[in-house]
Amino acid sequence: MDRNHQSNGKLGKTEKKFLRKQNKARHTLLRHEGIETVSYATQILVVANGGLGNGVSRNQLLPELEKLGQVDALLMPPNKPYSFVTYKTIEESKKAYVTLNGQKIVDDLGQKIILYLNFVEKAQWKELGLQALPPGLKVVEEIISSEDEKLLLESVNWTEDTDNPNFQKSLKHRRVKHFGYEFHYENNNVHKDKPLPGGLPDICDSMLEKWLKEGFIRHKPDQLTVNQYEPGHGIPAHIDTHSAFEDEIISLSLGSEIVMDFKHPDGVTVPVMLPRRSLLVMTGESRYLWTHGITPRKFDTVQASKGHKSGIITGDVGDLTLSKRGIRTSFTFRKVRQTPCDCSYPLVCDSQMKEPPPSFPESDKEALQLEQKYVHQVYEEIAGHFSSTRHTPWPHIVEFLKALPSGSLVADVGCGNGKYLGINKELYMVAEKL
């Protein structure tokens, strides 16, 4: 019997609710992603809510799908709340459609997510073009042993006395320590005439000498910043100040792997996997022109194949899954620059800029221009992706709306894409974007 109908041909309350939810998923896919579903059975199903974008990994979804037939392919586009599954036969896809539709699956955060399946003629997604590492960037895997990693992590004293001249306050979302020179986050610079006592830790000296001898680095650094990141935290996209540091910037990842995003001014973004105990080396264009940052999240989209470690996270949607972040500690080494920067990127070089960097607006007109450029324009650029990640209503909000008396007036101020509209059709809802 079709799960959507009772034996007497009438729809029950549960079936009506399911059809309403499935229909909403169908319209959301069409409106936001341009994915058109069909009413007849095919070998291919689109699984709404079963995507990397809402915390469902390949290891969770694939076994559930394989219980119902031979899966030829499971395609999981990055950052999307849906996936595509292709079965060997139409009969198997029909079985999955009937069995899994409306069923719950537990995501990597332990939350229950309801799957909604629809048939499609073909799997549709925007392919990422072939990408290469930003020029001047390299990742050296297993640059140190696990024993050396343990020694380095133990060498950082996060609980030292505040009277110590090298003590620095931690940032809001991470613990931080500086050696050689203190890095000032308010202006992304150092006081070149105020070195910290003690220089770099002794434990780093032999390691840096070895890297120099083996050709992994060209200069011996004199500044070190140690950051400890909890899962879910990151760093904003930035370029290390040209006038502050020399060409080569290196970062050692300890404790956990991470995906770092590199972005070119023309908009091209390259996600790069930095494995545990690997060394990231940025020189030339990758150091001076591309921004680098870490998106704050608890899971990274990574290659599913075990042979893939460092380098670019490709757009192969048949080989993507989620990786849970752990506590990561980075040792970022730099060499303080003593002369103005004369790099080949004057448009982003503070040493070569003809105009000083932006300061606080001096008039209402300037303030409006800054708001238009750095707020309105940014939101226009990210609106599509932002909306696609705001597809599932929060359970407590749904519970609240459904508990309101019939005829209640609700104002949803800052409604985003309006995902709560229609939750309770007996309410009068007014929605407004901010």
PDB file of C-alpha atoms in Angstrom, residues 193-399:
ATOM      1  CA  ASP A 193      60.882  48.087  18.346  1.00  0.00           C
ATOM      2  CA  LYS A 194      59.335  46.145  21.244  1.00  0.00           C
ATOM      3  CA  PRO A 195      60.390  42.482  21.001  1.00  0.00           C
ATOM      4  CA  LEU A 196      59.178  40.144  23.712  1.00  0.00           C
ATOM      5  CA  PRO A 197      61.802  38.754  26.099  1.00  0.00           C
ATOM      6  CA  GLY A 198      63.059  35.242  25.450  1.00  0.00           C
ATOM      7  CA  GLY A 199      62.548  35.034  21.693  1.00  0.00           C
ATOM      8  CA  LEU A 200      61.062  31.845  20.255  1.00  0.00           C
ATOM      9  CA  PRO A 201      60.737  28.704  22.428  1.00  0.00           C
ATOM     10  CA  ASP A 202      63.880  26.545  22.429  1.00  0.00           C
ATOM     11  CA  ILE A 203      61.840  23.525  21.324  1.00  0.00           C
ATOM     12  CA  CYS A 204      61.158  25.248  17.983  1.00  0.00           C
ATOM     13  CA  ASP A 205      64.798  26.063  17.152  1.00  0.00           C
ATOM     14  CA  SER A 206      65.989  22.616  16.031  1.00  0.00           C
ATOM     15  CA  MET A 207      62.740  22.055  14.133  1.00  0.00           C
ATOM     16  CA  LEU A 208      63.128  25.302  12.160  1.00  0.00           C
ATOM     17  CA  GLU A 209      66.803  24.574  11.433  1.00  0.00           C
ATOM     18  CA  LYS A 210      65.815  21.178  10.049  1.00  0.00           C
ATOM     19  CA  TRP A 211      63.152  22.682   7.795  1.00  0.00           C
ATOM     20  CA  LEU A 212      65.691  25.221   6.512  1.00  0.00           C
ATOM     21  CA  LYS A 213      68.239  22.512   5.767  1.00  0.00           C
ATOM     22  CA  GLU A 214      65.661  20.345   3.964  1.00  0.00           C
ATOM     23  CA  GLY A 215      64.444  23.277   1.856  1.00  0.00           C
ATOM     24  CA  PHE A 216      60.878  23.467   3.185  1.00  0.00           C
ATOM     25  CA  ILE A 217      61.409  27.095   4.240  1.00  0.00           C
ATOM     26  CA  ARG A 218      63.797  29.861   3.090  1.00  0.00           C
ATOM     27  CA  HIS A 219      64.037  32.123   6.144  1.00  0.00           C
ATOM     28  CA  LYS A 220      64.281  31.509   9.857  1.00  0.00           C
ATOM     29  CA  PRO A 221      61.279  33.185  11.549  1.00  0.00           C
ATOM     30  CA  ASP A 222      61.556  35.474  14.567  1.00  0.00           C
ATOM     31  CA  GLN A 223      57.859  35.676  15.508  1.00  0.00           C
ATOM     32  CA  LEU A 224      55.478  32.915  16.579  1.00  0.00           C
ATOM     33  CA  THR A 225      51.758  32.974  17.311  1.00  0.00           C
ATOM     34  CA  VAL A 226      50.205  29.891  18.930  1.00  0.00           C
ATOM     35  CA  ASN A 227      46.415  29.590  18.592  1.00  0.00           C
ATOM     36  CA  GLN A 228      44.175  26.904  20.069  1.00  0.00           C
ATOM     37  CA  TYR A 229      40.800  26.448  18.366  1.00  0.00           C
ATOM     38  CA  GLU A 230      37.803  24.618  19.815  1.00  0.00           C
ATOM     39  CA  PRO A 231      35.507  22.827  17.308  1.00  0.00           C
ATOM     40  CA  GLY A 232      33.101  25.354  15.811  1.00  0.00           C
ATOM     41  CA  HIS A 233      35.502  28.293  15.933  1.00  0.00           C
ATOM     42  CA  GLY A 234      37.493  29.845  13.115  1.00  0.00           C
ATOM     43  CA  ILE A 235      39.264  32.978  11.910  1.00  0.00           C
ATOM     44  CA  PRO A 236      37.985  35.672   9.513  1.00  0.00           C
ATOM     45  CA  ALA A 237      39.406  35.776   6.000  1.00  0.00           C
ATOM     46  CA  HIS A 238      42.459  38.056   5.919  1.00  0.00           C
ATOM     47  CA  ILE A 239      45.855  38.774   4.381  1.00  0.00           C
ATOM     48  CA  ASP A 240      48.737  39.123   6.812  1.00  0.00           C
ATOM     49  CA  THR A 241      49.826  42.771   6.752  1.00  0.00           C
ATOM     50  CA  HIS A 242      52.443  43.299   4.022  1.00  0.00           C
ATOM     51  CA  SER A 243      54.469  45.898   5.926  1.00  0.00           C
ATOM     52  CA  ALA A 244      54.616  43.754   9.066  1.00  0.00           C
ATOM     53  CA  PHE A 245      56.090  40.476   7.786  1.00  0.00           C
ATOM     54  CA  GLU A 246      58.367  39.121   5.085  1.00  0.00           C
ATOM     55  CA  ASP A 247      57.212  37.026   2.151  1.00  0.00           C
ATOM     56  CA  GLU A 248      57.178  33.575   3.776  1.00  0.00           C
ATOM     57  CA  ILE A 249      54.517  32.680   6.370  1.00  0.00           C
ATOM     58  CA  ILE A 250      54.293  29.117   7.671  1.00  0.00           C
ATOM     59  CA  SER A 251      51.763  27.376   9.916  1.00  0.00           C
ATOM     60  CA  LEU A 252      52.006  24.003  11.646  1.00  0.00           C
ATOM     61  CA  SER A 253      48.696  22.217  12.398  1.00  0.00           C
ATOM     62  CA  LEU A 254      48.597  20.083  15.557  1.00  0.00           C
ATOM     63  CA  GLY A 255      45.885  18.039  17.256  1.00  0.00           C
ATOM     64  CA  SER A 256      43.363  17.974  14.429  1.00  0.00           C
ATOM     65  CA  GLU A 257      42.983  18.517  10.706  1.00  0.00           C
ATOM     66  CA  ILE A 258      41.197  21.585   9.302  1.00  0.00           C
ATOM     67  CA  VAL A 259      39.950  22.977   5.993  1.00  0.00           C
ATOM     68  CA  MET A 260      41.267  26.484   5.271  1.00  0.00           C
ATOM     69  CA  ASP A 261      39.621  28.613   2.577  1.00  0.00           C
ATOM     70  CA  PHE A 262      41.754  30.690   0.213  1.00  0.00           C
ATOM     71  CA  LYS A 263      40.006  33.387  -1.818  1.00  0.00           C
ATOM     72  CA  HIS A 264      41.263  35.400  -4.785  1.00  0.00           C
ATOM     73  CA  PRO A 265      40.026  38.982  -5.286  1.00  0.00           C
ATOM     74  CA  ASP A 266      38.092  37.840  -8.372  1.00  0.00           C
ATOM     75  CA  GLY A 267      35.932  35.597  -6.170  1.00  0.00           C
ATOM     76  CA  VAL A 268      37.544  32.197  -6.769  1.00  0.00           C
ATOM     77  CA  THR A 269      37.604  30.205  -3.519  1.00  0.00           C
ATOM     78  CA  VAL A 270      39.858  27.181  -3.008  1.00  0.00           C
ATOM     79  CA  PRO A 271      39.245  25.004   0.091  1.00  0.00           C
ATOM     80  CA  VAL A 272      42.504  23.360   1.185  1.00  0.00           C
ATOM     81  CA  MET A 273      42.826  20.454   3.620  1.00  0.00           C
ATOM     82  CA  LEU A 274      45.525  20.912   6.253  1.00  0.00           C
ATOM     83  CA  PRO A 275      46.114  17.495   7.849  1.00  0.00           C
ATOM     84  CA  ARG A 276      47.269  17.007  11.408  1.00  0.00           C
ATOM     85  CA  ARG A 277      51.062  17.468  11.717  1.00  0.00           C
ATOM     86  CA  SER A 278      51.257  19.192   8.313  1.00  0.00           C
ATOM     87  CA  LEU A 279      53.052  22.444   7.453  1.00  0.00           C
ATOM     88  CA  LEU A 280      51.367  25.133   5.374  1.00  0.00           C
ATOM     89  CA  VAL A 281      53.805  27.385   3.507  1.00  0.00           C
ATOM     90  CA  MET A 282      52.541  30.631   1.932  1.00  0.00           C
ATOM     91  CA  THR A 283      54.802  32.632  -0.380  1.00  0.00           C
ATOM     92  CA  GLY A 284      54.324  35.004  -3.299  1.00  0.00           C
ATOM     93  CA  GLU A 285      50.784  35.392  -4.589  1.00  0.00           C
ATOM     94  CA  SER A 286      49.208  33.078  -1.990  1.00  0.00           C
ATOM     95  CA  ARG A 287      50.755  35.154   0.812  1.00  0.00           C
ATOM     96  CA  TYR A 288      50.257  38.665  -0.614  1.00  0.00           C
ATOM     97  CA  LEU A 289      47.058  38.509  -2.720  1.00  0.00           C
ATOM     98  CA  TRP A 290      44.810  35.667  -1.561  1.00  0.00           C
ATOM     99  CA  THR A 291      42.917  35.902   1.724  1.00  0.00           C
ATOM    100  CA  HIS A 292      42.938  32.876   3.996  1.00  0.00           C
ATOM    101  CA  GLY A 293      40.490  32.002   6.745  1.00  0.00           C
ATOM    102  CA  ILE A 294      38.707  29.225   8.614  1.00  0.00           C
ATOM    103  CA  THR A 295      34.918  29.077   8.538  1.00  0.00           C
ATOM    104  CA  PRO A 296      33.449  28.646  12.055  1.00  0.00           C
ATOM    105  CA  ARG A 297      31.709  25.246  12.004  1.00  0.00           C
ATOM    106  CA  LYS A 298      31.947  21.878  13.737  1.00  0.00           C
ATOM    107  CA  PHE A 299      32.250  19.769  10.567  1.00  0.00           C
ATOM    108  CA  ASP A 300      34.273  20.190   7.376  1.00  0.00           C
ATOM    109  CA  THR A 301      33.344  18.882   3.933  1.00  0.00           C
ATOM    110  CA  VAL A 302      36.234  16.596   2.924  1.00  0.00           C
ATOM    111  CA  GLN A 303      37.102  13.871   0.439  1.00  0.00           C
ATOM    112  CA  ALA A 304      35.657  10.496   1.400  1.00  0.00           C
ATOM    113  CA  SER A 305      38.432   8.484  -0.258  1.00  0.00           C
ATOM    114  CA  LYS A 306      41.012   7.381   2.289  1.00  0.00           C
ATOM    115  CA  GLY A 307      43.967   8.087   0.014  1.00  0.00           C
ATOM    116  CA  HIS A 308      43.241  11.825  -0.061  1.00  0.00           C
ATOM    117  CA  LYS A 309      44.901  13.810   2.713  1.00  0.00           C
ATOM    118  CA  SER A 310      46.217  17.299   1.985  1.00  0.00           C
ATOM    119  CA  GLY A 311      45.448  19.692  -0.819  1.00  0.00           C
ATOM    120  CA  ILE A 312      42.311  20.907  -2.546  1.00  0.00           C
ATOM    121  CA  ILE A 313      38.874  19.660  -1.569  1.00  0.00           C
ATOM    122  CA  THR A 314      37.594  18.868  -5.053  1.00  0.00           C
ATOM    123  CA  GLY A 315      34.085  19.281  -6.417  1.00  0.00           C
ATOM    124  CA  ASP A 316      33.680  15.523  -6.958  1.00  0.00           C
ATOM    125  CA  VAL A 317      30.237  15.171  -5.371  1.00  0.00           C
ATOM    126  CA  GLY A 318      30.579  11.403  -5.519  1.00  0.00           C
ATOM    127  CA  ASP A 319      33.516  11.544  -3.098  1.00  0.00           C
ATOM    128  CA  LEU A 320      32.548  14.053  -0.407  1.00  0.00           C
ATOM    129  CA  THR A 321      31.599  13.521   3.216  1.00  0.00           C
ATOM    130  CA  LEU A 322      31.817  15.281   6.588  1.00  0.00           C
ATOM    131  CA  SER A 323      34.721  15.272   9.037  1.00  0.00           C
ATOM    132  CA  LYS A 324      34.167  16.262  12.671  1.00  0.00           C
ATOM    133  CA  ARG A 325      36.590  18.879  13.911  1.00  0.00           C
ATOM    134  CA  GLY A 326      38.698  18.367  17.002  1.00  0.00           C
ATOM    135  CA  ILE A 327      40.736  20.775  19.133  1.00  0.00           C
ATOM    136  CA  ARG A 328      43.395  22.220  16.821  1.00  0.00           C
ATOM    137  CA  THR A 329      46.519  24.117  17.839  1.00  0.00           C
ATOM    138  CA  SER A 330      48.426  26.076  15.216  1.00  0.00           C
ATOM    139  CA  PHE A 331      52.010  27.306  15.416  1.00  0.00           C
ATOM    140  CA  THR A 332      52.247  30.179  12.906  1.00  0.00           C
ATOM    141  CA  PHE A 333      55.773  31.454  12.255  1.00  0.00           C
ATOM    142  CA  ARG A 334      56.617  34.762  10.579  1.00  0.00           C
ATOM    143  CA  LYS A 335      59.702  36.941  10.026  1.00  0.00           C
ATOM    144  CA  VAL A 336      59.198  40.578  10.981  1.00  0.00           C
ATOM    145  CA  ARG A 337      59.873  42.951   8.085  1.00  0.00           C
ATOM    146  CA  GLN A 338      62.331  45.800   8.758  1.00  0.00           C
ATOM    147  CA  THR A 339      61.929  47.628   5.426  1.00  0.00           C
ATOM    148  CA  PRO A 340      58.809  48.669   3.440  1.00  0.00           C
ATOM    149  CA  CYS A 341      57.193  45.964   1.302  1.00  0.00           C
ATOM    150  CA  ASP A 342      57.896  46.218  -2.441  1.00  0.00           C
ATOM    151  CA  CYS A 343      55.825  43.209  -3.576  1.00  0.00           C
ATOM    152  CA  SER A 344      54.131  42.902  -6.969  1.00  0.00           C
ATOM    153  CA  TYR A 345      50.629  43.528  -5.565  1.00  0.00           C
ATOM    154  CA  PRO A 346      50.491  47.304  -4.878  1.00  0.00           C
ATOM    155  CA  LEU A 347      46.671  47.454  -4.842  1.00  0.00           C
ATOM    156  CA  VAL A 348      46.567  45.381  -1.632  1.00  0.00           C
ATOM    157  CA  CYS A 349      49.934  46.423  -0.184  1.00  0.00           C
ATOM    158  CA  ASP A 350      49.784  48.875   2.705  1.00  0.00           C
ATOM    159  CA  SER A 351      53.397  49.934   2.032  1.00  0.00           C
ATOM    160  CA  GLN A 352      52.565  50.955  -1.541  1.00  0.00           C
ATOM    161  CA  MET A 353      49.002  52.253  -1.236  1.00  0.00           C
ATOM    162  CA  LYS A 354      48.688  55.887  -2.278  1.00  0.00           C
ATOM    163  CA  GLU A 355      45.714  56.363   0.019  1.00  0.00           C
ATOM    164  CA  PRO A 356      45.697  55.392   3.705  1.00  0.00           C
ATOM    165  CA  PRO A 357      43.498  52.477   4.786  1.00  0.00           C
ATOM    166  CA  PRO A 358      39.822  53.283   5.569  1.00  0.00           C
ATOM    167  CA  SER A 359      39.247  55.070   8.860  1.00  0.00           C
ATOM    168  CA  PHE A 360      36.134  55.936  10.840  1.00  0.00           C
ATOM    169  CA  PRO A 361      33.586  57.869   8.727  1.00  0.00           C
ATOM    170  CA  GLU A 362      33.571  61.614   9.297  1.00  0.00           C
ATOM    171  CA  SER A 363      30.049  62.276   8.004  1.00  0.00           C
ATOM    172  CA  ASP A 364      26.674  60.595   7.605  1.00  0.00           C
ATOM    173  CA  LYS A 365      27.296  60.364   3.861  1.00  0.00           C
ATOM    174  CA  GLU A 366      30.552  58.457   4.365  1.00  0.00           C
ATOM    175  CA  ALA A 367      28.860  56.177   6.874  1.00  0.00           C
ATOM    176  CA  LEU A 368      26.073  55.380   4.399  1.00  0.00           C
ATOM    177  CA  GLN A 369      28.642  54.616   1.688  1.00  0.00           C
ATOM    178  CA  LEU A 370      30.526  52.260   3.995  1.00  0.00           C
ATOM    179  CA  GLU A 371      27.290  50.532   5.003  1.00  0.00           C
ATOM    180  CA  GLN A 372      26.293  50.106   1.353  1.00  0.00           C
ATOM    181  CA  LYS A 373      29.674  48.616   0.417  1.00  0.00           C
ATOM    182  CA  TYR A 374      30.430  46.419   3.412  1.00  0.00           C
ATOM    183  CA  VAL A 375      26.926  45.436   4.557  1.00  0.00           C
ATOM    184  CA  HIS A 376      24.316  45.661   1.788  1.00  0.00           C
ATOM    185  CA  GLN A 377      26.655  44.564  -1.011  1.00  0.00           C
ATOM    186  CA  VAL A 378      28.037  41.658   1.037  1.00  0.00           C
ATOM    187  CA  TYR A 379      24.550  40.380   1.903  1.00  0.00           C
ATOM    188  CA  GLU A 380      23.533  40.614  -1.761  1.00  0.00           C
ATOM    189  CA  GLU A 381      26.487  38.406  -2.696  1.00  0.00           C
ATOM    190  CA  ILE A 382      25.908  35.746  -0.018  1.00  0.00           C
ATOM    191  CA  ALA A 383      22.089  35.765   0.001  1.00  0.00           C
ATOM    192  CA  GLY A 384      21.645  32.697  -2.228  1.00  0.00           C
ATOM    193  CA  HIS A 385      23.941  30.433  -0.243  1.00  0.00           C
ATOM    194  CA  PHE A 386      22.720  31.816   3.076  1.00  0.00           C
ATOM    195  CA  SER A 387      19.107  31.061   2.143  1.00  0.00           C
ATOM    196  CA  SER A 388      19.920  27.512   1.043  1.00  0.00           C
ATOM    197  CA  THR A 389      21.325  26.761   4.516  1.00  0.00           C
ATOM    198  CA  ARG A 390      18.230  28.114   6.299  1.00  0.00           C
ATOM    199  CA  HIS A 391      15.746  25.500   5.169  1.00  0.00           C
ATOM    200  CA  THR A 392      14.790  23.582   8.322  1.00  0.00           C
ATOM    201  CA  PRO A 393      12.659  25.319  10.989  1.00  0.00           C
ATOM    202  CA  TRP A 394      13.959  25.101  14.555  1.00  0.00           C
ATOM    203  CA  PRO A 395      11.861  22.577  16.533  1.00  0.00           C
ATOM    204  CA  HIS A 396      11.294  24.900  19.524  1.00  0.00           C
ATOM    205  CA  ILE A 397      10.032  27.705  17.251  1.00  0.00           C
ATOM    206  CA  VAL A 398       7.690  25.264  15.503  1.00  0.00           C
ATOM    207  CA  GLU A 399       6.420  24.055  18.881  1.00  0.00           C
TER     208      GLU A 399
END
